[in-house]
Short mmCIF file of C-alpha atoms in Angstrom, two decimals:
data_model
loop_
_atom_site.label_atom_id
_atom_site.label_comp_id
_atom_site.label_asym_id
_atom_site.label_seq_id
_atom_site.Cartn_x
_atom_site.Cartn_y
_atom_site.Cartn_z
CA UNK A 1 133.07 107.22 125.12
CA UNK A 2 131.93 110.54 123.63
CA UNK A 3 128.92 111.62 124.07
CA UNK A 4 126.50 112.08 121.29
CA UNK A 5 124.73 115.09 120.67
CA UNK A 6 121.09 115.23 118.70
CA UNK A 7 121.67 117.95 115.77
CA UNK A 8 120.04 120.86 116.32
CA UNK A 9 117.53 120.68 113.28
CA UNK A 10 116.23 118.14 115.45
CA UNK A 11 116.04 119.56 118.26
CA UNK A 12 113.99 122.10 116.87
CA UNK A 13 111.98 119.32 114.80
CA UNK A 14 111.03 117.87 118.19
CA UNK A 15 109.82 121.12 119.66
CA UNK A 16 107.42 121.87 116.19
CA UNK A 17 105.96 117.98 117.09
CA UNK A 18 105.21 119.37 120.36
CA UNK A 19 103.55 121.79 119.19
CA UNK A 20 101.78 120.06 116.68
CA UNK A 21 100.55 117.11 118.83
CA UNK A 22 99.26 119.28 120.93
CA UNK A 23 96.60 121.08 118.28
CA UNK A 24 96.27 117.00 117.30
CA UNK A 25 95.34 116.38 121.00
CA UNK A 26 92.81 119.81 120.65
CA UNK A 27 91.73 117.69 116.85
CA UNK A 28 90.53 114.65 118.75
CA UNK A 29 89.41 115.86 121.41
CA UNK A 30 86.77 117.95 118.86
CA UNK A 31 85.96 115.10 117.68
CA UNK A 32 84.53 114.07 120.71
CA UNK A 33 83.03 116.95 122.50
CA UNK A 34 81.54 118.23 119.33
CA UNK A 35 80.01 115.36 117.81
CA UNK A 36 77.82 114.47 121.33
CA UNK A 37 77.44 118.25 121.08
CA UNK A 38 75.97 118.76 117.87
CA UNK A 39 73.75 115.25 118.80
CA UNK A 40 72.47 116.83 121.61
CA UNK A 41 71.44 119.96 120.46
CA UNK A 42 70.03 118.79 117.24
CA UNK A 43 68.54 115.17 118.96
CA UNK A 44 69.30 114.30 114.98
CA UNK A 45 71.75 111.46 113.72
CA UNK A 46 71.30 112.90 110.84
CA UNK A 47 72.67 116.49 111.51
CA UNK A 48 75.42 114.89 113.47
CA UNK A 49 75.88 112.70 109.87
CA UNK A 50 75.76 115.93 107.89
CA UNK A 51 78.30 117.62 110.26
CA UNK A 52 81.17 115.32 110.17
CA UNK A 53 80.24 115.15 106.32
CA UNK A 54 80.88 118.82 106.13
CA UNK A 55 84.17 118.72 108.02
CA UNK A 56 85.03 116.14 105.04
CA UNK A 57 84.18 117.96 102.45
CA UNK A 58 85.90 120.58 103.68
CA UNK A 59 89.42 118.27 104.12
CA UNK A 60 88.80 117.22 100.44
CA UNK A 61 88.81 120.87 99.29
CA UNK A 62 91.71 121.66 101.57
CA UNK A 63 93.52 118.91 99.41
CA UNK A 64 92.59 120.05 96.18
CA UNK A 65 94.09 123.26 96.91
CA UNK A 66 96.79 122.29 99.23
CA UNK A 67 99.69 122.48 96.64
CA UNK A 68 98.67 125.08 94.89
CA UNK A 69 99.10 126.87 98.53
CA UNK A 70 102.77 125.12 99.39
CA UNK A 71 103.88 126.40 95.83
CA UNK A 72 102.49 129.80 96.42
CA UNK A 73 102.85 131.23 100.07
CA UNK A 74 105.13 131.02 102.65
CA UNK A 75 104.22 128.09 104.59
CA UNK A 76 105.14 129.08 107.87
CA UNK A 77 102.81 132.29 108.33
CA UNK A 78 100.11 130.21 106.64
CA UNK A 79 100.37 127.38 109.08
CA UNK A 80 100.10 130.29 111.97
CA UNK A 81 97.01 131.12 110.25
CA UNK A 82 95.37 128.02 110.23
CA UNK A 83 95.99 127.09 113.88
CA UNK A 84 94.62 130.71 115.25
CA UNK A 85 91.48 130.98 113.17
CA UNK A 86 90.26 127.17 114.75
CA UNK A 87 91.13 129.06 118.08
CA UNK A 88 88.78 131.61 117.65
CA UNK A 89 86.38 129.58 116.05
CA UNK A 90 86.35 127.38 119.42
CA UNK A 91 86.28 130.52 121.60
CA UNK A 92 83.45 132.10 119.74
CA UNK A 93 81.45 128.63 119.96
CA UNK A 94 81.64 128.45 123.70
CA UNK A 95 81.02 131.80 125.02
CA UNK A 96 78.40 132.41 122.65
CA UNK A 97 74.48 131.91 124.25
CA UNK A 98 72.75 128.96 123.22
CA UNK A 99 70.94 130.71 120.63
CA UNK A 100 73.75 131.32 118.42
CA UNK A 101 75.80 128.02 119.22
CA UNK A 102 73.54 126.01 116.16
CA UNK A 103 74.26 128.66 113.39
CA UNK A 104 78.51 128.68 114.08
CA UNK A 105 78.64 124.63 114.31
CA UNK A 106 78.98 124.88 110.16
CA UNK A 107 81.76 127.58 110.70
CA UNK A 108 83.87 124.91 113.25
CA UNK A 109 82.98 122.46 111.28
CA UNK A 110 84.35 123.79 107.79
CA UNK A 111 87.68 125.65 109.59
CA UNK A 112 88.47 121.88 111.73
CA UNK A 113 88.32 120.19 107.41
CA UNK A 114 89.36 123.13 105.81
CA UNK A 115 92.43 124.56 107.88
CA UNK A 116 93.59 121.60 109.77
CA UNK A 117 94.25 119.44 106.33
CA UNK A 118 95.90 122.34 104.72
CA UNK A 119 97.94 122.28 107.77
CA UNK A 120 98.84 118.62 107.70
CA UNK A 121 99.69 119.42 104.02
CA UNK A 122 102.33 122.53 104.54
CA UNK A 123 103.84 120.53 107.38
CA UNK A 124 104.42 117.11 105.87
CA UNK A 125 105.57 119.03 101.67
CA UNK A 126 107.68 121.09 104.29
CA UNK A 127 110.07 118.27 106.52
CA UNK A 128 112.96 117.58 103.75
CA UNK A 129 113.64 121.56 104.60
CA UNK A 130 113.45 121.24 108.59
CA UNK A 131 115.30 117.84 108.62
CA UNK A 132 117.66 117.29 105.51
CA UNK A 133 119.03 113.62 104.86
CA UNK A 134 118.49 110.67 106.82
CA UNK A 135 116.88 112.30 109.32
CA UNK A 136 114.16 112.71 107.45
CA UNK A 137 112.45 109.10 108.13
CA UNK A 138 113.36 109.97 112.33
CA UNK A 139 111.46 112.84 111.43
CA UNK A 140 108.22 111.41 110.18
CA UNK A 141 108.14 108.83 113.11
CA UNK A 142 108.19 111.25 115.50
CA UNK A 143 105.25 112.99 114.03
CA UNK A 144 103.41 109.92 113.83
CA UNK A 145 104.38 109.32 117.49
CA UNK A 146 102.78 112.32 118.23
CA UNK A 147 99.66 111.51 116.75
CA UNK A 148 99.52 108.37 118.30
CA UNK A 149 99.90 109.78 122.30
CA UNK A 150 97.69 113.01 120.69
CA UNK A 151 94.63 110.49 119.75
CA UNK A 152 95.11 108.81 123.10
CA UNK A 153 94.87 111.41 125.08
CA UNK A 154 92.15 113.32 123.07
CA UNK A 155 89.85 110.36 122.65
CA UNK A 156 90.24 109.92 126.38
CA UNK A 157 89.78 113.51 127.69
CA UNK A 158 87.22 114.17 125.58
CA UNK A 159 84.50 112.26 127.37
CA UNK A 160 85.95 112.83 130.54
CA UNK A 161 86.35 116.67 129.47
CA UNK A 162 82.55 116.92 129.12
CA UNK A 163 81.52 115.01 132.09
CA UNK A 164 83.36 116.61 134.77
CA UNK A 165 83.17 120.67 133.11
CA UNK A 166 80.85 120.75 130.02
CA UNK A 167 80.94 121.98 126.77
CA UNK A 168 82.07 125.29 127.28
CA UNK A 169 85.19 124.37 129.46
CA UNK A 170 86.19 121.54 126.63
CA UNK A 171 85.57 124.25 123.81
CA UNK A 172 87.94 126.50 125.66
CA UNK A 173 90.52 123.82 126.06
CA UNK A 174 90.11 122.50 122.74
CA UNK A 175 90.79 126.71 121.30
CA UNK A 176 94.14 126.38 123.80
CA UNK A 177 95.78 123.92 122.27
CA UNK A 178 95.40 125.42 119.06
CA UNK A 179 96.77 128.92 119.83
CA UNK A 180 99.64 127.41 121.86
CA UNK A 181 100.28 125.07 118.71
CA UNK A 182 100.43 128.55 116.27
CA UNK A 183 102.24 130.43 118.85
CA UNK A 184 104.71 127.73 119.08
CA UNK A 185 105.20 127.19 115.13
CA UNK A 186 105.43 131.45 114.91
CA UNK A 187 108.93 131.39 117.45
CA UNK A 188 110.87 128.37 116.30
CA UNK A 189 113.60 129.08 114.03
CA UNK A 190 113.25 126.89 111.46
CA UNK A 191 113.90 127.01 107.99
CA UNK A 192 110.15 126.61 106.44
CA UNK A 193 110.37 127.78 102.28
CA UNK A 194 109.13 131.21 102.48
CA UNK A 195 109.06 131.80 98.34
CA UNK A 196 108.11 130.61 95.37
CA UNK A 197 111.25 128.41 93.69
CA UNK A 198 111.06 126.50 90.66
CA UNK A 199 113.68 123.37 90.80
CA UNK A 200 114.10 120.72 89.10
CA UNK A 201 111.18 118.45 88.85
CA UNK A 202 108.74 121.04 89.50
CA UNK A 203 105.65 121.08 88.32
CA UNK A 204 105.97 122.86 85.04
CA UNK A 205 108.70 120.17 84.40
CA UNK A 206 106.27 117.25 84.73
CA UNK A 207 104.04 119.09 82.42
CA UNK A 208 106.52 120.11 80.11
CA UNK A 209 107.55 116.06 79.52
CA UNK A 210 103.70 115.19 79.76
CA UNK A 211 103.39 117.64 76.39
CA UNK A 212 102.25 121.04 77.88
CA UNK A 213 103.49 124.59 76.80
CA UNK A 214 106.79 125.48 79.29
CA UNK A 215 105.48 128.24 80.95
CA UNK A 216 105.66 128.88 85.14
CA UNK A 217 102.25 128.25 86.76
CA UNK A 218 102.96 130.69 89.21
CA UNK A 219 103.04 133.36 86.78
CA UNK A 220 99.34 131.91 85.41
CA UNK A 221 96.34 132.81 87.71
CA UNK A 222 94.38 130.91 85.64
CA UNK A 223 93.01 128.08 88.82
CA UNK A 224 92.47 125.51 86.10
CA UNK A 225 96.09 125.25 84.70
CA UNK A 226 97.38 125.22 87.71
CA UNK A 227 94.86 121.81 88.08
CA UNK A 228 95.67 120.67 85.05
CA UNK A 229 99.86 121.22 86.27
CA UNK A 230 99.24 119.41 89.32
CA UNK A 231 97.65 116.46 87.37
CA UNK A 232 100.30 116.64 84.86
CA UNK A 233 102.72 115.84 87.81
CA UNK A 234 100.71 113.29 89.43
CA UNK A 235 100.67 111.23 85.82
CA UNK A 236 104.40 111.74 85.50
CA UNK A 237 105.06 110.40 89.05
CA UNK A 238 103.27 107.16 88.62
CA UNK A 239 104.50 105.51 91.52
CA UNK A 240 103.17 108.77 93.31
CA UNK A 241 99.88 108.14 91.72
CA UNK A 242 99.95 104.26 92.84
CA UNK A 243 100.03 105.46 96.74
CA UNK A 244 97.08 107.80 96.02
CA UNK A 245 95.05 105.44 94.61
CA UNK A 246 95.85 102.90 97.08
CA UNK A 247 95.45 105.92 100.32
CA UNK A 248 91.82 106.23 98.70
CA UNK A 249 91.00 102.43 98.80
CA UNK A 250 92.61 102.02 102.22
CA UNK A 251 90.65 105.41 103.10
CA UNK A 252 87.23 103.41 101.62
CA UNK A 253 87.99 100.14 103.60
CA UNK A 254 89.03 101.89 106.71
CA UNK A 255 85.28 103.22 106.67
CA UNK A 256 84.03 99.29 107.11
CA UNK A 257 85.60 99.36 110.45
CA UNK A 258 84.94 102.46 111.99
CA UNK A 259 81.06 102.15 111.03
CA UNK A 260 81.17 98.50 111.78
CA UNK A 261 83.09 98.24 115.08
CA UNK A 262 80.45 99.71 116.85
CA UNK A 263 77.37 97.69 115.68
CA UNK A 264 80.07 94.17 116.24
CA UNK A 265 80.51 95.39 120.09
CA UNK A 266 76.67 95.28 120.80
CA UNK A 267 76.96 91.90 119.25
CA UNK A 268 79.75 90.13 121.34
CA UNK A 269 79.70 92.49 124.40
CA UNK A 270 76.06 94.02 124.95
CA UNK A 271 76.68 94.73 128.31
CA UNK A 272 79.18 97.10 127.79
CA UNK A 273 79.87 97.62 123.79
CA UNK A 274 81.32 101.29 124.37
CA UNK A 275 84.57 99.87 126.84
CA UNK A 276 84.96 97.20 123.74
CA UNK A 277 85.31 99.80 121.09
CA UNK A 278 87.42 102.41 123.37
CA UNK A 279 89.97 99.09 124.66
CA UNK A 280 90.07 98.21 121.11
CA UNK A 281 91.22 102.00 119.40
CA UNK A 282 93.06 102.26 122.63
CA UNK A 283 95.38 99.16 122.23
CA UNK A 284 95.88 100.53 118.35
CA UNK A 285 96.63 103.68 119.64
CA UNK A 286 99.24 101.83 121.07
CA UNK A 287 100.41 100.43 118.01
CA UNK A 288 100.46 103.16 116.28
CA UNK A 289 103.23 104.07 119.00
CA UNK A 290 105.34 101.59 117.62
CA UNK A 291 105.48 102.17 114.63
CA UNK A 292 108.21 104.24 115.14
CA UNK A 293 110.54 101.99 116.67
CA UNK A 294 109.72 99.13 113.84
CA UNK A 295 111.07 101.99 111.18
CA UNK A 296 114.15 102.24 113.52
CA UNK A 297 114.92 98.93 113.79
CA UNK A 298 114.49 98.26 109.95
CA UNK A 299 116.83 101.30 109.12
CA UNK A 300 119.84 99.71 111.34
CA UNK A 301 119.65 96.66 109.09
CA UNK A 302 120.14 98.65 105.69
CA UNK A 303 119.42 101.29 103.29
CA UNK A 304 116.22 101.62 105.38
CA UNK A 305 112.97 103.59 104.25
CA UNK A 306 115.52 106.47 102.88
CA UNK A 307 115.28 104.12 99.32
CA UNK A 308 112.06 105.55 97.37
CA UNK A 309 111.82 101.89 95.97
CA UNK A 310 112.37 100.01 99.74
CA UNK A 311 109.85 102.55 100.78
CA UNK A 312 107.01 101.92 97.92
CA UNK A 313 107.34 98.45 99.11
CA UNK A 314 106.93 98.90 102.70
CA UNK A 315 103.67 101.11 102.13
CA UNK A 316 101.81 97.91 100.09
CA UNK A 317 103.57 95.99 102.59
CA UNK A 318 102.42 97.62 105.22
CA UNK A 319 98.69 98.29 103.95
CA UNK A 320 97.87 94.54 103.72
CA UNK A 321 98.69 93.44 106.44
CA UNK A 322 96.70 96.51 108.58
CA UNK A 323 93.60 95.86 106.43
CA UNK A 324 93.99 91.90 107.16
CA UNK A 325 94.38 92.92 110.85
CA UNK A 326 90.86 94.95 110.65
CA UNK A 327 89.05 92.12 109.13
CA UNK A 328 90.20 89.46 111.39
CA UNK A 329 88.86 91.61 114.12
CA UNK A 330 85.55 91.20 113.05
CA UNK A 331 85.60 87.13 113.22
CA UNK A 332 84.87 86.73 116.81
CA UNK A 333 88.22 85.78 117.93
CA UNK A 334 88.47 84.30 121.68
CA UNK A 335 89.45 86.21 125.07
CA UNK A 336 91.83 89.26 124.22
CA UNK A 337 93.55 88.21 120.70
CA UNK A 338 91.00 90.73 119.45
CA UNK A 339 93.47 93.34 121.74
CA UNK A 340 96.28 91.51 119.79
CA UNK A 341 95.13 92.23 116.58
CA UNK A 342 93.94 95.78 117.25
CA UNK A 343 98.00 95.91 118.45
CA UNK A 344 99.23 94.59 114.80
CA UNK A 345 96.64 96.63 113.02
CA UNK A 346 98.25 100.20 114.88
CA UNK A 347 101.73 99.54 114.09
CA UNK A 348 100.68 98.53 110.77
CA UNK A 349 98.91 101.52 110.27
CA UNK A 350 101.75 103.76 111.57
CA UNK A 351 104.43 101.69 109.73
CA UNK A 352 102.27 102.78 106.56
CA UNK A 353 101.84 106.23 107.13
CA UNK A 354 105.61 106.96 107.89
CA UNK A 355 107.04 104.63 104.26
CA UNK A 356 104.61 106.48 101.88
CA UNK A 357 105.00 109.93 103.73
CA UNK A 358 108.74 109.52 103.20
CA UNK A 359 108.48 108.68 100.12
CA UNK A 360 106.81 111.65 98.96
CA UNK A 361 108.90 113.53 100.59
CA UNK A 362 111.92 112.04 98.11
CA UNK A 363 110.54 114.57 95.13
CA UNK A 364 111.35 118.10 95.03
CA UNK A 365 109.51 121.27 96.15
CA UNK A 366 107.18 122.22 94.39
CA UNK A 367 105.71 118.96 93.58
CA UNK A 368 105.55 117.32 96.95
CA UNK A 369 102.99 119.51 98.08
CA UNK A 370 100.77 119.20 94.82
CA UNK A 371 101.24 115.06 96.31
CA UNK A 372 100.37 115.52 99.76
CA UNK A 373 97.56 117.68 98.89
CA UNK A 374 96.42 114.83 96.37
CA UNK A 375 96.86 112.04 99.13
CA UNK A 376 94.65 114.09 101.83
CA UNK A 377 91.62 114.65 98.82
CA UNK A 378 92.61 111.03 98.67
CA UNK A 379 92.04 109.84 102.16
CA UNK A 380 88.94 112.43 102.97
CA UNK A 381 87.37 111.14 99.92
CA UNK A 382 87.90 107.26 100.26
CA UNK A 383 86.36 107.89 104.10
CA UNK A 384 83.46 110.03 102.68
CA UNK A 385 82.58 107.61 100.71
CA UNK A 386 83.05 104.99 102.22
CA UNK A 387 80.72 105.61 105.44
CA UNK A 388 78.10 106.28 103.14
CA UNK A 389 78.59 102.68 101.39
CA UNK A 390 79.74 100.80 104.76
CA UNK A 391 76.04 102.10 106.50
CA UNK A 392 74.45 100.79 103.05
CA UNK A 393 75.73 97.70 103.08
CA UNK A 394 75.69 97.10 107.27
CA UNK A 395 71.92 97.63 106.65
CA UNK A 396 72.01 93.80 104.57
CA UNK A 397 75.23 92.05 106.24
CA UNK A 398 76.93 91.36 108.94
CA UNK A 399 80.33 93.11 110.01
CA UNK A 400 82.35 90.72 108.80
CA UNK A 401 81.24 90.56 105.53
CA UNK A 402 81.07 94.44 105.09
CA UNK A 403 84.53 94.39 106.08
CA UNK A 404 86.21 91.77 104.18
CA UNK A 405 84.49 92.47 101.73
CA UNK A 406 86.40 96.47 101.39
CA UNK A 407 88.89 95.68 103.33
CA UNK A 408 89.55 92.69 100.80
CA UNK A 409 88.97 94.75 97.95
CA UNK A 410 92.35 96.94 99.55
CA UNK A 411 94.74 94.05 99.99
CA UNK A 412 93.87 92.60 96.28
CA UNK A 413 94.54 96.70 94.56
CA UNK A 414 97.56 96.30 96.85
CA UNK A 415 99.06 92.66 95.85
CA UNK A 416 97.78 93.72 92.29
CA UNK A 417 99.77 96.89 92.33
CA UNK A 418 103.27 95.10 93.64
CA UNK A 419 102.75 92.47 91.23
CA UNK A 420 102.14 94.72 88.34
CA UNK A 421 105.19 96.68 89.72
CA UNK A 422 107.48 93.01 90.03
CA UNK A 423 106.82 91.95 86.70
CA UNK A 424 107.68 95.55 84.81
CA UNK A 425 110.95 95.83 86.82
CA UNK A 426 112.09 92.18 85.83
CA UNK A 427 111.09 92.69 82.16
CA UNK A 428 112.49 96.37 82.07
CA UNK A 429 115.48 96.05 79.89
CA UNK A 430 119.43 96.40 81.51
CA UNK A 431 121.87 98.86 80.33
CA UNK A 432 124.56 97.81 77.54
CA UNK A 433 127.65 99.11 75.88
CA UNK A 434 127.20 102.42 77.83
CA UNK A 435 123.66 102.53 77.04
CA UNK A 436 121.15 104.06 79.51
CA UNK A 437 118.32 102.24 81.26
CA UNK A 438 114.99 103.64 79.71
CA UNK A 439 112.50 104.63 82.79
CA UNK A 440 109.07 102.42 83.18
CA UNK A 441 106.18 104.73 82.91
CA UNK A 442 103.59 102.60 83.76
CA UNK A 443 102.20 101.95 87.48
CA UNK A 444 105.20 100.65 89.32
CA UNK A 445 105.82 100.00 93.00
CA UNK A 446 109.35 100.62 92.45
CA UNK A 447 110.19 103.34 89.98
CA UNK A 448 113.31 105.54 90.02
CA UNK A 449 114.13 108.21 87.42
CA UNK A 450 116.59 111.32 87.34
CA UNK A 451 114.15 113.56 88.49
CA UNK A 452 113.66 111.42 91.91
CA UNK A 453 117.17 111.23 92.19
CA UNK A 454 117.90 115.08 91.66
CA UNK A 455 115.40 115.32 94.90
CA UNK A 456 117.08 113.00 97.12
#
């Protein structure tokens, strides 16, 4: 029997994940070390509050200007840039004396938002170029593999990171991963876009059928038309705009949970709430692992998340069930079927990630990155917001309440959303005596037009 071979694309695809779980690994890890850093140097909850706010804020503006950035530059050197900059920002912050370590903990905090989104951004826009055709969805699991083991092992060696070393050996660590990430990403010889191009679909397309003047946004400076471009793409893409809006609700939800899980843990196991919380992200972690094979498996048995319309329904799909998983983890379920669910809600979570990922993917360059920079200002948002309203409303009710309550509020936009999409594509008229089928422009789960086609 011969032996199969993996193509070399992916090959090389799998060497940039290494690379880029491994800066993931450095992201969680941060997230550790430097939120019990900035706690105990401040002694404030509310510093450490306005600190992960910051790094936020700084994700949302990393979104907003995400596409204009895949459009623009060449996505390869930029990515460089954003790995080696965190780098230095770590080194600085750990061989610095104590006196200086306050005033650069806004400078980590806004390069971690800023650089590591805009990363995520180029990378994801940039995968229907590294791995062409069905490939593709392979391609997004393993990157969500990878930040499944990444989170793991960062959530894990952060605390153990600190205890043993310190700060300053963590920091260090932390600024290693990053510049063996960039230095990784500079040698690999793949084929990231490296200039401006202007196919089919672009942007200026979508604006020229949403009524704007035909002219190349690249050649316009002007920041606000190139807004009011990206917008104009978003509106003509409406099945686009239905995972955005949805990423932002599951974003707002996903808040009830991560404020609320640790408040629930003092409640059912006060003797030891912190191993409750770090079994239960640990067994999602897990979950989140496979994901991947679930894709696989579904793929084998037909046209597989490669179908933009199989794939819009796999993200709603997908999204109800992890947010149903969340709440029911919250209703004091007996012995470990808390683990269980914490299990379903992972690969749930993972499953989602990879169907609306590829399906963004399925439009052309430039507009995919104008989408992936909307669903990151999207997801930083929703969470923003959301731990501001999930504290708020903690302070009156229980977990439970808090949670079904957003995450309930997630399934219903969801169910809405495929229902809304269900009943346009039934009533959408068929194609006669040579005719053509007109194109729903409404909010659709399922929508396919010439333009998605062209990018396929």
């Amino acid at each position: 029997m011969p032996e199969t071979r993996t193509p070399r694309h992916l090959v090389l695809f799998r060497l940039l994940v290494v690379g880029t779980s491994v800066s993931a690994f450095g992201s969680y890890l941060n997230m550790v070390a430097l939120n019990l850093f900035v706690y105990q140097a401040t002694g404030s909850a509310l510093q450490t509050g306005a600190f992960m706010a910051l790094r936020l804020a700084a994700g949302f503006l990393a979104g907003l200007t995400g596409g204009t950035v895949a459009s623009r530059l060449p996505r390869r050197p930029v990515m460089v840039a954003c790995d080696l900059p965190q780098a230095a920002a770590l080194v600085a912050l750990a061989v610095s004396p104590a006196s200086v370590r306050l005033g650069l903990l806004p400078v980590v905090a806004v390069a971690g938002g800023l650089l590591g989104t805009t990363s995520s951004v180029l990378l994801r826009s940039s995968v229907p170029d590294l791995v062409p055709g069905p490939d593709r969805v392979t391609a997004n699991g393993l990157l969500v593999t990878g930040r499944a083991v990444a989170m793991t092992l960062g959530f894990a060696a952060g605390g153990l990171l600190v205890g043993w070393l310190g700060y300053r050996a963590a920091f260090l660590v932390d600024a290693g991963t990053f510049l063996f990430s960039g230095l990784l990403l500079a040698a690999l010889p793949l084929p990231f876009p490296n200039h401006r191009t202007r196919p089919a679909g672009s942007v200026t397309d979508a604006a020229d059928r949403s009524g704007e003047p035909v002219t190349d946004a690249a050649d316009r400076p002007d920041g606000r038309r190139r807004r009011r471009l990206a917008l104009a793409a978003l509106l003509a893409a409406p099945a686009v705009l239905v995972i955005v809006v949805v990423r932002a609700a599951d974003a707002l939800g996903s808040a009830s949970h991560n404020v609320g899980l640790p408040i629930y843990a003092t409640q059912v196991r006060p003797e030891d709430p912190a191993a409750f919380v770090g079994n239960f992200f640990a067994v999602w972690a897990v979950g989140l692992l496979t994901a991947h094979q679930l894709v696989k498996r579904l793929n084998r048995r037909g046209p597989g998340l490669d179908d933009p319309r199989r794939s819009e329904l796999a993200f709603i799909v997908g999204t109800c069930v992890m947010s149903t998983a969340f709440v029911a983890a919250f209703v004091d379920l007996p012995g470990y079927w808390v683990f269980a669910v914490a299990l379903v809600a992972g690969a749930a979570d993972g499953f989602t990630e990879i169907s609306y990922t590829t399906r963004l993917q399925a439009e052309p360059d430039p507009r995919r990155g104008y989408f992936f920079g909307a669903t990151a200002m999207a997801e930083n948002g929703g969470l923003g917001v959301g731990m501001l309203l999930a504290a708020g409303l903690l302070e009156l009710w229980r977990p439970l309440p808090v949670a079904a309550a957003m995450h309930g509020t997630v399934v219903a936009l969801a169910v809405a959303v495929a229902l809304a999409g269900a009943l346009r594509h039934r009533a959408r008229p068929t194609a006669t005596n040579g005719g053509t089928v007109p194109v729903a422009t409404g909010p659709t789960v399922a929508v396919t037009n010439p333009v998605e086609e062209s990018g396929r």
